[in-house]
Phi, psi and omega in degrees: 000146182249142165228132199287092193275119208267135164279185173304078172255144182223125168225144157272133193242163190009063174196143161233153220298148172213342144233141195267343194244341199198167166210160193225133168211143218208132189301186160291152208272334222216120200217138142273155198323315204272308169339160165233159177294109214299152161270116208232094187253201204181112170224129175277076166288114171288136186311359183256023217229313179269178197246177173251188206274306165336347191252323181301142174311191176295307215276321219276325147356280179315290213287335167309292201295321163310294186304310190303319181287357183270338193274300180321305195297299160322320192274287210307317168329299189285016186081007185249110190241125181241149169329124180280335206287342189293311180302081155328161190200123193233148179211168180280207194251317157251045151087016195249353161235144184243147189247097172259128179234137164248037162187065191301308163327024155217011149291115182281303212154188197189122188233139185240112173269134175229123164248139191081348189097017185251130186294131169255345156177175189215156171232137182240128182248124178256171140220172197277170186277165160076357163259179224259121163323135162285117177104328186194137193282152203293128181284170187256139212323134200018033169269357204271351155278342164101175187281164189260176153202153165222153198096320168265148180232138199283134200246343208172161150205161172175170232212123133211148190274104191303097189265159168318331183295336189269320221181141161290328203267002166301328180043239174243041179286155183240153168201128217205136169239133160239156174213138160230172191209143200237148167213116200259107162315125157348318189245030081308356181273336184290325186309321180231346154254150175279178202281351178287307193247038150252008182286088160109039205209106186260163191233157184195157186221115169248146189246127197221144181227176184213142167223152155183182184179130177302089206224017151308142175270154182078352197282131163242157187257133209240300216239122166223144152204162153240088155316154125213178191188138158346134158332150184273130193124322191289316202311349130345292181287008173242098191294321173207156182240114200272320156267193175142128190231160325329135165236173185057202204272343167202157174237120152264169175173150179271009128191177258299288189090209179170158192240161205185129182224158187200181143238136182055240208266010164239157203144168178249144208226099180242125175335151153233117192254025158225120248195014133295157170125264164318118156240154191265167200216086191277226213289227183161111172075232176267358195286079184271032176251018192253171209219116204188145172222145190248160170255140148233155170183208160214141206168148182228018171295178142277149188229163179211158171218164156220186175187144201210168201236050238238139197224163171236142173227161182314139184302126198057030198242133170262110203257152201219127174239156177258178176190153226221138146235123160228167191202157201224101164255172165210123227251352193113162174287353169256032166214181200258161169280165178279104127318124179226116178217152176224170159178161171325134164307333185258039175277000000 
């Protein structure tokens, strides 16, 4: 198999560049009496701060997915052919620069020079891949708010990172789960349910994402999936499993989007910031509450998933999910590949 190592690109779009690390902007030295000196600021957007395209309107939406194709294109003249789906997309908060990248996760921040209120140059702060952000550690690539919800209100969340001590065969490979978990309050359920299907009956939404990325030398990443399902033991206490995304056999899209489950005008809306691929992942053995997604490829990229849940459960019952990560490297052509999965003791 042949493979393309796609290098480091940073390009800035609808602004024009006058620096690249800073911007200094300053009047004209020499004014007639009737001139005023232009007015010139410099405001610093930090990287936890900016947004990715998923977070964006419709119209900024649009100017995103245009700069990522302009980027592609751009790459491709010069002989450098990248992935689109790979190109990451980033804007400040109001929208007046936009960022494309294939290694967004070395993005620092972004300072916007204006004079008159007009942009006048932008500095984009970097670091090399694989070093440590300055000042502050690197959020995780368009995630760093976490899922939105409405209606619901978030009851728990937690992280956990498959280290050697979990699994031998991690080496120096990354692999990391996160979850979170909602509950559409009592004194909201009328709101959006009827009195039939609020009888004997609590609503919960769980969320789960997955990463990893092949950072072994020579290593590629083949396999990501994740899965949950009720505690082992629990499933009792549960009626339905009313939703779930991903669903059917694969999903593409030309950028990040989001995926989302709910009832009726309510639910959670979680980023999705890899969009190859995916296939959503139902039920599996006797479990019909369990839930999931898998990636296949090939890559030394980082890849993230996601996956959500909407469950009706016994009336006053707090549900407990177990949660499942497995991932696939392949090591080269003289060794066999690795598996590295971890999961909940109540799997």
């Amino acid at each position: 198999m042949t493979r393309t190592t796609l290098k480091k690109s940073v390009a800035v779009a609808f602004a024009t560049v006058f620096a690249v690390s800073g911007v200094a902007v300053t009047g004209t030295p020499a004014l007639a009496s009737d001139q005023r000196p232009a007015e010139g600021t410099v405001t610093r957007h930090d990287r936890s701060t900016l947004r990715p395209v998923s977070q964006a309107g419709s119209a900024v939406r649009r100017q995103m997915t245009a700069t990522r194709d302009a980027f592609v294109q751009n790459n491709a003249r010069r002989g450098a052919l990248l992935d689109a789906s790979q190109v990451a997309l980033l804007t400040d908060p109001a929208a007046r620069v936009i960022v494309a990248s294939t290694d967004v996760e070395a993005i620092d921040g972004i300072d916007i020079g204006t004079v008159d209120g007009r942009v006048a140059g932008v500095g984009l702060r970097t670091h090399e891949s694989g070093a440590a952000a300055s000042g502050a550690s690197v959020p995780v690539i368009g995630f760093a708010a976490g899922p939105s919800a409405v209606g619901f209100k978030q009851d728990k969340s937690g992280n956990h990172l498959v280290k050697s001590a979990d699994d031998s065969d991690i080496s120096s490979n990354f692999l990391q789960s996160w979850w979170w978990k909602f509950t559409l309050e009592e004194s909201r359920e009328s709101t959006y349910l009827t009195a039939a299907e609020r009888s004997g009956s609590d609503f919960w939404i769980y969320a789960r994402r997955g990463e990893a990325q092949a950072k072994a030398s020579g290593h590629y990443l083949v396999d990501l999936t994740i899965r949950s399902r009720p505690w082992g033991g629990t499933r009792g206490n549960f009626k339905e499993m009313v939703d779930n995304a991903p669903s059917g056999t694969s999903t593409s899209c030309s950028d990040n989007g989001a995926i989302g489950v709910g009832f009726a005008q309510a639910g959670v809306t979680i980023p999705r910031t890899t969009c190859s691929s995916i296939s959503g992942l139902g039920t599996v053995g006797d479990s019909a509450y369990e839930f999931g997604a898998d990636w296949g490829g090939d890559t030394r990229n980082q890849i993230g998933i996601e996956a959500l849940g909407s469950f009706k459960v016994k009336e006053g019952y707090v549900p407990s999910f177990a949660d499942y990560i497995w991932a696939t490297f392949d090591p080269g052509v003289f060794s066999s590949n690795k598996d590295v999965r971890w999961n909940d003791t109540g799997w």
